[in-house]
Tab-separated table of N, CA and C in Angstrom:
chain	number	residue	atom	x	y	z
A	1	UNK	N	0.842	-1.185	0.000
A	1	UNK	CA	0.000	0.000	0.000
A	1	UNK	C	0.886	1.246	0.000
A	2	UNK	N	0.652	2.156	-0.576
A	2	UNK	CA	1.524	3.390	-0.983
A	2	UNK	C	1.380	4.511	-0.021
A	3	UNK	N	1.925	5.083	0.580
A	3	UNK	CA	1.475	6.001	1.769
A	3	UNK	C	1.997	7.777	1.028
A	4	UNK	N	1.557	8.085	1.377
A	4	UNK	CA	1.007	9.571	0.773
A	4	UNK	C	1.045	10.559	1.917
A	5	UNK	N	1.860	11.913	1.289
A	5	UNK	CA	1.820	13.356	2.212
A	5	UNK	C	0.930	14.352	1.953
A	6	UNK	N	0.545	14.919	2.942
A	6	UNK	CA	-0.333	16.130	2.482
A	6	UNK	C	0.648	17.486	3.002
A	7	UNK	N	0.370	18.260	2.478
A	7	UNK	CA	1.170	20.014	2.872
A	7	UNK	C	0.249	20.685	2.334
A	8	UNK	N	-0.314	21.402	4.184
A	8	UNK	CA	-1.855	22.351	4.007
A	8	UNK	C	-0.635	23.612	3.925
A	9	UNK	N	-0.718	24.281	2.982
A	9	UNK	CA	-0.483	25.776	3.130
A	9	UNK	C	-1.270	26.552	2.939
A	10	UNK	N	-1.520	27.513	4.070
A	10	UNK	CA	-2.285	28.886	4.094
A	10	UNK	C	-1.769	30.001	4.493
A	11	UNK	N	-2.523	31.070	4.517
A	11	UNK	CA	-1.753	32.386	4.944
A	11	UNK	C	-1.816	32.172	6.107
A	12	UNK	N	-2.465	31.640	6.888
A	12	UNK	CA	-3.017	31.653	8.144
A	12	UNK	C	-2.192	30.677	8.967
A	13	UNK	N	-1.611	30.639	9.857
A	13	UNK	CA	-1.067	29.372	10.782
A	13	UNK	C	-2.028	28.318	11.205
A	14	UNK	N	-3.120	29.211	11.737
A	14	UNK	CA	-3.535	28.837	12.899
A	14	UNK	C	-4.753	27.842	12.131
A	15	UNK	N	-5.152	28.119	10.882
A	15	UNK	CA	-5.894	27.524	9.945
A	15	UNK	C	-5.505	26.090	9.346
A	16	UNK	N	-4.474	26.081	8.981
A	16	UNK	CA	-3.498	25.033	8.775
A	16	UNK	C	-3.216	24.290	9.696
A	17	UNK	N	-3.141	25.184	10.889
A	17	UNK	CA	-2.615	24.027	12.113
A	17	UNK	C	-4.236	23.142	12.881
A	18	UNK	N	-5.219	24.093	12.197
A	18	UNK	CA	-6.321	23.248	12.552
A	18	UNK	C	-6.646	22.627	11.595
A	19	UNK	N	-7.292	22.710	10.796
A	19	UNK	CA	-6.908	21.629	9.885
A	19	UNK	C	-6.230	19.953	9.524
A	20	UNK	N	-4.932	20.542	9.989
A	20	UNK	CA	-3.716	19.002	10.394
A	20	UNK	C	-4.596	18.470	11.538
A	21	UNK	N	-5.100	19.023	12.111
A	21	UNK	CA	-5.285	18.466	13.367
A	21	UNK	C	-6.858	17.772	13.065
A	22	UNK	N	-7.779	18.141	12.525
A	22	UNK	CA	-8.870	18.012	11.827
A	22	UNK	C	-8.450	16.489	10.948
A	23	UNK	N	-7.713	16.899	10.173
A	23	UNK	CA	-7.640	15.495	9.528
A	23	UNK	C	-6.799	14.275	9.906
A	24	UNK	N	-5.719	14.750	11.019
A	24	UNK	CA	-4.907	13.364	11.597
A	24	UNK	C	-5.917	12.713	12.574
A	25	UNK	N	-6.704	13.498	12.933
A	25	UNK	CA	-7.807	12.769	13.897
A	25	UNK	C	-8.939	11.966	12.881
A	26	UNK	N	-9.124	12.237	11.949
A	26	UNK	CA	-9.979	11.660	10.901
A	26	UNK	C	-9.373	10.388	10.502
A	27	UNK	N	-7.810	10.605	9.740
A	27	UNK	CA	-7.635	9.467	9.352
A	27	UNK	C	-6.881	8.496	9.924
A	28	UNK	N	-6.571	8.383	11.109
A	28	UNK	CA	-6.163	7.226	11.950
A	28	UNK	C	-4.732	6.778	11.655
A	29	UNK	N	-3.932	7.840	10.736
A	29	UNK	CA	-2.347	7.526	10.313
A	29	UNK	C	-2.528	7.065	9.214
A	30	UNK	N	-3.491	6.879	8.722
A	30	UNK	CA	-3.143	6.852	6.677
A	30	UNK	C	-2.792	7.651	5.978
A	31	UNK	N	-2.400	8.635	6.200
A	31	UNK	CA	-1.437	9.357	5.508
A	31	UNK	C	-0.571	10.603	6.760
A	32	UNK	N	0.057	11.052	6.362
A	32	UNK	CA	1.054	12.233	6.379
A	32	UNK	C	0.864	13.656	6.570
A	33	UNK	N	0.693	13.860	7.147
A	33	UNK	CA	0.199	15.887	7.176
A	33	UNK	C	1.206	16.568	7.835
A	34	UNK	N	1.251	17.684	7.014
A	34	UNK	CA	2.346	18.683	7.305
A	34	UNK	C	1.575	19.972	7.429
A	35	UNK	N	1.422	21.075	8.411
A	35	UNK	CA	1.218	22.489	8.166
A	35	UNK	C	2.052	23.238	7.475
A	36	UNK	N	1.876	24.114	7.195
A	36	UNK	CA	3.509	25.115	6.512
A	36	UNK	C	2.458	26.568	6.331
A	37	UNK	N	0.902	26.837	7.657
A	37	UNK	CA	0.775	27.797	7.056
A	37	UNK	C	1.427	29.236	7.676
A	38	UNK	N	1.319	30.431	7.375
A	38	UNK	CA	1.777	31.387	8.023
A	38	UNK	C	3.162	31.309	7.468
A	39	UNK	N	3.679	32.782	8.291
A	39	UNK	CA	4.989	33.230	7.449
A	39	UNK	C	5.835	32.480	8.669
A	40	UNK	N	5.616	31.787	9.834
A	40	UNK	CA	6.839	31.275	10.803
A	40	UNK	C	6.923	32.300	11.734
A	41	UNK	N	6.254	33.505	11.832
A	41	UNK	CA	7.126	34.565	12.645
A	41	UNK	C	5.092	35.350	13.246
A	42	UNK	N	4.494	34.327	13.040
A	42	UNK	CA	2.973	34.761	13.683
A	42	UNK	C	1.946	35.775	12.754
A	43	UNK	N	3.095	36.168	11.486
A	43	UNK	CA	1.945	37.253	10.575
A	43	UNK	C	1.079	36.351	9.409
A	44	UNK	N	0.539	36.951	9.154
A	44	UNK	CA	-0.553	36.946	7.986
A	44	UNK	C	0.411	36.574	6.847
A	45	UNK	N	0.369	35.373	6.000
A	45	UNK	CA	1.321	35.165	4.511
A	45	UNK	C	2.023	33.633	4.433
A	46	UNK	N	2.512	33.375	3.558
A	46	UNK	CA	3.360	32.144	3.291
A	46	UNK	C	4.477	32.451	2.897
A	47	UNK	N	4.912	31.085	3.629
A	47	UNK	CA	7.270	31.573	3.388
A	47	UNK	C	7.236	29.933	2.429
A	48	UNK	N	8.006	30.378	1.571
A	48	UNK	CA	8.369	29.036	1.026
A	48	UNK	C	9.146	28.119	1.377
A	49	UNK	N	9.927	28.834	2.490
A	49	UNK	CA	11.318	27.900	3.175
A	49	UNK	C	10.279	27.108	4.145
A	50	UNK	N	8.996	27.505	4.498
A	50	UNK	CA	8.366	26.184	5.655
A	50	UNK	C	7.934	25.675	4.664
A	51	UNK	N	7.456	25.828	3.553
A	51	UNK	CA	6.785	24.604	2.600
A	51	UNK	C	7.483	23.590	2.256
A	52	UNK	N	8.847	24.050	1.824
A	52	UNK	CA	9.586	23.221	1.506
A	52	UNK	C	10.530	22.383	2.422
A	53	UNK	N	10.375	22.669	3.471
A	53	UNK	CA	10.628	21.898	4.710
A	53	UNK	C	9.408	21.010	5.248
A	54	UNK	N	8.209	21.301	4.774
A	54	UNK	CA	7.362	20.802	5.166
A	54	UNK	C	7.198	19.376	4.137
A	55	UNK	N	7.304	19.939	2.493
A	55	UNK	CA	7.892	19.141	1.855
A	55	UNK	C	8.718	17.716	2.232
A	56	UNK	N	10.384	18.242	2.047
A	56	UNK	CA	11.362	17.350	2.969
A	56	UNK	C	11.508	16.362	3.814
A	57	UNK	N	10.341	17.124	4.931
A	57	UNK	CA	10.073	16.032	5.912
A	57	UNK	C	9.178	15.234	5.636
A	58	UNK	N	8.323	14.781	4.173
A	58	UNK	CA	7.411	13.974	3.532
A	58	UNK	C	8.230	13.304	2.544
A	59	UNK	N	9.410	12.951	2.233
A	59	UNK	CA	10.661	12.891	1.648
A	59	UNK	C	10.238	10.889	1.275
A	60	UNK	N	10.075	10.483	2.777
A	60	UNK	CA	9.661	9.074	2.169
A	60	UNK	C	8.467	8.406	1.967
A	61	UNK	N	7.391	9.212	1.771
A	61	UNK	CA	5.898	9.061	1.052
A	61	UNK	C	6.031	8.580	-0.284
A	62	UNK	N	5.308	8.283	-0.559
A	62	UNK	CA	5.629	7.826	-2.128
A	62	UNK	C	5.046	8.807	-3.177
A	63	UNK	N	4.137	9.812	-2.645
A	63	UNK	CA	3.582	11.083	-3.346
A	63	UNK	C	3.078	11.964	-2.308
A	64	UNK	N	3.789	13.402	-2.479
A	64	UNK	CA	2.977	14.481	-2.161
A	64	UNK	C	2.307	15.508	-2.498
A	65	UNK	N	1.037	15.379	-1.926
A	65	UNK	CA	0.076	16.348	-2.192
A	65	UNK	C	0.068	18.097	-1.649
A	66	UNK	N	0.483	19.019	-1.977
A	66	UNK	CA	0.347	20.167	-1.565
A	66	UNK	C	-1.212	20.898	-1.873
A	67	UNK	N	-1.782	21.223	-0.755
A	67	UNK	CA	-2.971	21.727	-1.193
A	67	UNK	C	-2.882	23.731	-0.671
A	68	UNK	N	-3.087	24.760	-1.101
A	68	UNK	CA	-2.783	25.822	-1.306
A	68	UNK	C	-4.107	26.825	-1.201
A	69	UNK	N	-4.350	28.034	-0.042
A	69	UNK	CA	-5.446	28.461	0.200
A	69	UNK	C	-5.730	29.826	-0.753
A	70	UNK	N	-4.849	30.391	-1.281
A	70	UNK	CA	-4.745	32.010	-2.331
A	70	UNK	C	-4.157	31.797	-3.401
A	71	UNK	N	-4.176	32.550	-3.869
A	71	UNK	CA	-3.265	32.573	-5.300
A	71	UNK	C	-1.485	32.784	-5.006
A	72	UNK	N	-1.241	33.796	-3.844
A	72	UNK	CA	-0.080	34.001	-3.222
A	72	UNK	C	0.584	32.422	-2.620
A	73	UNK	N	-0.226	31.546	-1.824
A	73	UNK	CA	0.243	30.914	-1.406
A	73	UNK	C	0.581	29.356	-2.716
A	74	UNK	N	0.011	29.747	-3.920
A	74	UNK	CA	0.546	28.750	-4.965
A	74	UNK	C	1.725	29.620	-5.380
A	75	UNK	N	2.114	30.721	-5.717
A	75	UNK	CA	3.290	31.099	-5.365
A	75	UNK	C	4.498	30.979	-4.671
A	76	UNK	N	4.082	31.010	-3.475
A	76	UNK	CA	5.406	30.473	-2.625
A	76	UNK	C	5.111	28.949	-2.682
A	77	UNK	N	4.459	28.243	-3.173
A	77	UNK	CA	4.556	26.425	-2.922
A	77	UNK	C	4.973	26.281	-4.307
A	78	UNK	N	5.124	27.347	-5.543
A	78	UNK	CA	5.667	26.647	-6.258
A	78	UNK	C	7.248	27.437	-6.392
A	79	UNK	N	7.710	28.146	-5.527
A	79	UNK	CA	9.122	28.461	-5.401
A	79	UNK	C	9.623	27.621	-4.531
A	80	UNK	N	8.950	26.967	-3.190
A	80	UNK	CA	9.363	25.957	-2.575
A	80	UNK	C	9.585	24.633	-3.245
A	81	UNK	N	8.891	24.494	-4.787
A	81	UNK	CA	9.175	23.408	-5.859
A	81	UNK	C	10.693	23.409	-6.292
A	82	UNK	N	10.800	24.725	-6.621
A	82	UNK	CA	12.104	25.146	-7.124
A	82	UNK	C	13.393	24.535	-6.263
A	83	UNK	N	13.209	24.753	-5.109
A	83	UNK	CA	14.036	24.559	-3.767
A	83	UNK	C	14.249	23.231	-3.810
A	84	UNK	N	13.376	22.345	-4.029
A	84	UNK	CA	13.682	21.153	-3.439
A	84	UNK	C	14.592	20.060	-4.396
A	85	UNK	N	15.091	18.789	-4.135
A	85	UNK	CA	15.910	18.052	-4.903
A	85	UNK	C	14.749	17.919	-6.222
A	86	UNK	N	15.085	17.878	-7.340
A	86	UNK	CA	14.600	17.042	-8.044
A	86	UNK	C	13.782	15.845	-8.668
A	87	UNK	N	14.538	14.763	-7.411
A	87	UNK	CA	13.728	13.487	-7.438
A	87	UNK	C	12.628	13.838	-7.022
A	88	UNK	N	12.804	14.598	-5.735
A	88	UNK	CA	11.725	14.949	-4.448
A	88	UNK	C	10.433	15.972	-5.364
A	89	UNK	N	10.876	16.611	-6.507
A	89	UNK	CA	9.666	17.333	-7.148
A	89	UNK	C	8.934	16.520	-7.538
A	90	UNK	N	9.906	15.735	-8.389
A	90	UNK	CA	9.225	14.606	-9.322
A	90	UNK	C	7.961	14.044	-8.727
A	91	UNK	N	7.790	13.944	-7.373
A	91	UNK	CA	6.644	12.916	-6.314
A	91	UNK	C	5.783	13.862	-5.744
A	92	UNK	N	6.098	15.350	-6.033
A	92	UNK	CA	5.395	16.382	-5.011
A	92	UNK	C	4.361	16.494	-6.067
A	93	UNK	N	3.316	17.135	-6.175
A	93	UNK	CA	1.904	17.783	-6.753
A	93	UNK	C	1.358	18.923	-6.207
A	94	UNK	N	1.138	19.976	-7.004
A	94	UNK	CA	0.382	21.204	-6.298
A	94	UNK	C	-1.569	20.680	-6.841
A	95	UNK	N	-2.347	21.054	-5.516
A	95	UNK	CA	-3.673	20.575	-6.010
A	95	UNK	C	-4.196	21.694	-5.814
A	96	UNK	N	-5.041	21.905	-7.019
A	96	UNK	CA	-5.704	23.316	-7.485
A	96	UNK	C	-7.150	22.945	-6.845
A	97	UNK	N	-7.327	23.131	-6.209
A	97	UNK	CA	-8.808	23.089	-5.326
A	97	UNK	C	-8.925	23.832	-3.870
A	98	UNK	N	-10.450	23.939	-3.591
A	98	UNK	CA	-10.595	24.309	-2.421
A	98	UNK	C	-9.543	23.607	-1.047
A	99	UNK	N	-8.948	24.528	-0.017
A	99	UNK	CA	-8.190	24.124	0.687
A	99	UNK	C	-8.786	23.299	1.902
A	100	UNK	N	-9.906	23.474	2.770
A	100	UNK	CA	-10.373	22.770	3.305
A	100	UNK	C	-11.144	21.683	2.813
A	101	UNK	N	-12.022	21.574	1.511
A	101	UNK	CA	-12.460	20.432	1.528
A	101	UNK	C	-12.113	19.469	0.464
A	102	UNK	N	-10.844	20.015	-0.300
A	102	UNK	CA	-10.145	19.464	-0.938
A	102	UNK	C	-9.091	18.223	-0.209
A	103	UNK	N	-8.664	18.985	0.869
A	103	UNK	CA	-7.775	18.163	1.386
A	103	UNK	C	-8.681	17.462	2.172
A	104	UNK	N	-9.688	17.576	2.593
A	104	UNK	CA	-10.617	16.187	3.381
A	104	UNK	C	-11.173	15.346	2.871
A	105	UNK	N	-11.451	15.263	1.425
A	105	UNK	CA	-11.534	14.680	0.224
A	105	UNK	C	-10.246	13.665	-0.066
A	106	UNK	N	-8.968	14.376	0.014
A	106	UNK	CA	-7.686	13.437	-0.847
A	106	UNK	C	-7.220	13.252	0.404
A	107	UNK	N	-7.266	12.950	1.991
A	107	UNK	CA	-6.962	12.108	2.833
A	107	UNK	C	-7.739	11.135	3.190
A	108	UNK	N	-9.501	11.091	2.711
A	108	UNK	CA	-10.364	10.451	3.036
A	108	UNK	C	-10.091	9.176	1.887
A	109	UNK	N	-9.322	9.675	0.740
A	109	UNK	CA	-9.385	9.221	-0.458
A	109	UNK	C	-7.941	8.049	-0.301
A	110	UNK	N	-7.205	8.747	0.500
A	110	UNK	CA	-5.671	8.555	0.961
A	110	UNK	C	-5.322	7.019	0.641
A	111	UNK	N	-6.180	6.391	1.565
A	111	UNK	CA	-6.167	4.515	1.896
A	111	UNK	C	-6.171	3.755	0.883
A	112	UNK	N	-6.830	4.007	0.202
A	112	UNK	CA	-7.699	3.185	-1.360
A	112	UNK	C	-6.838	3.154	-2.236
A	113	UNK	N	-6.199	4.741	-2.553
A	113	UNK	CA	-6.047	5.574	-3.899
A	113	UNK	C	-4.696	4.463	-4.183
A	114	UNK	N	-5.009	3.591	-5.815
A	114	UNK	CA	-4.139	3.806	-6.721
A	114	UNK	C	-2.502	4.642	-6.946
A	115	UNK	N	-3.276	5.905	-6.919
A	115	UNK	CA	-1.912	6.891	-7.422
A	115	UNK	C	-2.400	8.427	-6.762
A	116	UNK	N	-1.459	9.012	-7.400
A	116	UNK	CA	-1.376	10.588	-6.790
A	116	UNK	C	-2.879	10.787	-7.717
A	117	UNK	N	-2.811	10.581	-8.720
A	117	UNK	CA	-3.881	11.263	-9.739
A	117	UNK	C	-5.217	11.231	-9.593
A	118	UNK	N	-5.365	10.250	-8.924
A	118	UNK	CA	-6.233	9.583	-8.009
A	118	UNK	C	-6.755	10.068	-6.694
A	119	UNK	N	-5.543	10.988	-6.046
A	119	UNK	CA	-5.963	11.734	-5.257
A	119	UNK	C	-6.548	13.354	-4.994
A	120	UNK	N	-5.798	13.759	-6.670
A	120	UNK	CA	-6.030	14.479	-7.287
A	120	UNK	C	-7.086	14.450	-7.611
A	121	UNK	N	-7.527	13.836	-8.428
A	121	UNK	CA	-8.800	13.978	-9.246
A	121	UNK	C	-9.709	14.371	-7.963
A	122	UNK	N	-9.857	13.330	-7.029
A	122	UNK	CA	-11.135	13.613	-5.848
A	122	UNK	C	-11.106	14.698	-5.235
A	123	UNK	N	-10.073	15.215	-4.985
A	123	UNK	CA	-9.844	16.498	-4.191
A	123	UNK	C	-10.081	17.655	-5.368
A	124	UNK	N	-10.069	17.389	-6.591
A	124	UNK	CA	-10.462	18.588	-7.141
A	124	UNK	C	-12.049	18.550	-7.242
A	125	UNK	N	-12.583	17.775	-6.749
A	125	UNK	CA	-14.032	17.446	-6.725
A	125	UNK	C	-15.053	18.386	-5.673
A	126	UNK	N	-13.759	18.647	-5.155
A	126	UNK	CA	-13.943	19.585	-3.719
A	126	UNK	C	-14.836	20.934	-4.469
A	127	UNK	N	-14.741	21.346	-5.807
A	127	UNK	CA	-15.099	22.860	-6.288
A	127	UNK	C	-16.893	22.477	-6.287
A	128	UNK	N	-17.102	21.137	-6.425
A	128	UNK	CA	-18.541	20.638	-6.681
A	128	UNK	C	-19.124	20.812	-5.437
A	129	UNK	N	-18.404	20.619	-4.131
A	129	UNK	CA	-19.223	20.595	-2.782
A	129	UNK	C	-19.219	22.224	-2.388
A	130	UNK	N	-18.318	23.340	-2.739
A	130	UNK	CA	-18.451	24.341	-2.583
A	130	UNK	C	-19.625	25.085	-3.719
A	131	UNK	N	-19.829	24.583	-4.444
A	131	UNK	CA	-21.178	24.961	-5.480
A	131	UNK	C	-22.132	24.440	-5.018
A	132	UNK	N	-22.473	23.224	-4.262
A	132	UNK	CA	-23.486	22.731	-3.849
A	132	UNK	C	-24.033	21.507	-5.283
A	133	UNK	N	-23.137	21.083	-6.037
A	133	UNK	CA	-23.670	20.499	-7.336
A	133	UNK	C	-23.475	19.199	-6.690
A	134	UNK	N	-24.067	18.297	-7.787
A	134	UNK	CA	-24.320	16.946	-7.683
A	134	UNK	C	-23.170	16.263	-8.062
């Protein structure tokens, strides 16, 4: 079975850090969660040096998922791409979806899933529960 990282980044710390906490209690250790939100220093923003540390320390997952709350914060998660080894990009993924129910979607999805794409796909499914569609 393939075990899988998540990296919640938001502007917010304290959002991210609930969140992690929201979903390690959900999924019972099937996957990996990392916070990286906030700038590290208590303000409002994202640093790419915690993403990509947040990254790092998901190093032996077999795919990671970065899920991203602004347009700013796909910014710094994709300069924290830049940062990291190579191999280690190769396995990372930025997921373009809602940040809370995207990522409760692709950890719920975590156990089952095939592949990253797989986790992808469901978590971008997340834009359907924020529309209210079928």
């Amino acid at each position: 079975m393939s075990r899988y990282g998540f990296v919640l980044v938001s502007h917010s710390e304290k959002l991210a850090d609930g969140l992690k906490d929201m979903l390690e209690e959900m999924n019972g250790g099937d996957a990996e969660i990392r916070s990286a939100g906030g700038t590290g220093d208590g303000r409002i923003g994202t640093n790419a040096v915690r993403i990509m540390e947040a990254i790092e320390d998901l190093s032996d997952c077999d795919g990671i998922l970065c899920y991203c709350d602004l347009g700013s914060s796909v910014l710094s998660t994709e300069t924290a791409f830049d940062m990291i080894d190579e191999e280690l990009a190769k396995k990372t993924r930025l997921v373009n979806c809602p940040l809370v129910e995207g990522a409760f979607l692709g950890v719920v999805q975590a156990p089952s899933a095939q592949s990253v794409d797989e986790i992808v796909k469901v978590s971008k499914e997340a834009v359907k529960m924020q529309k209210g569609d079928d």
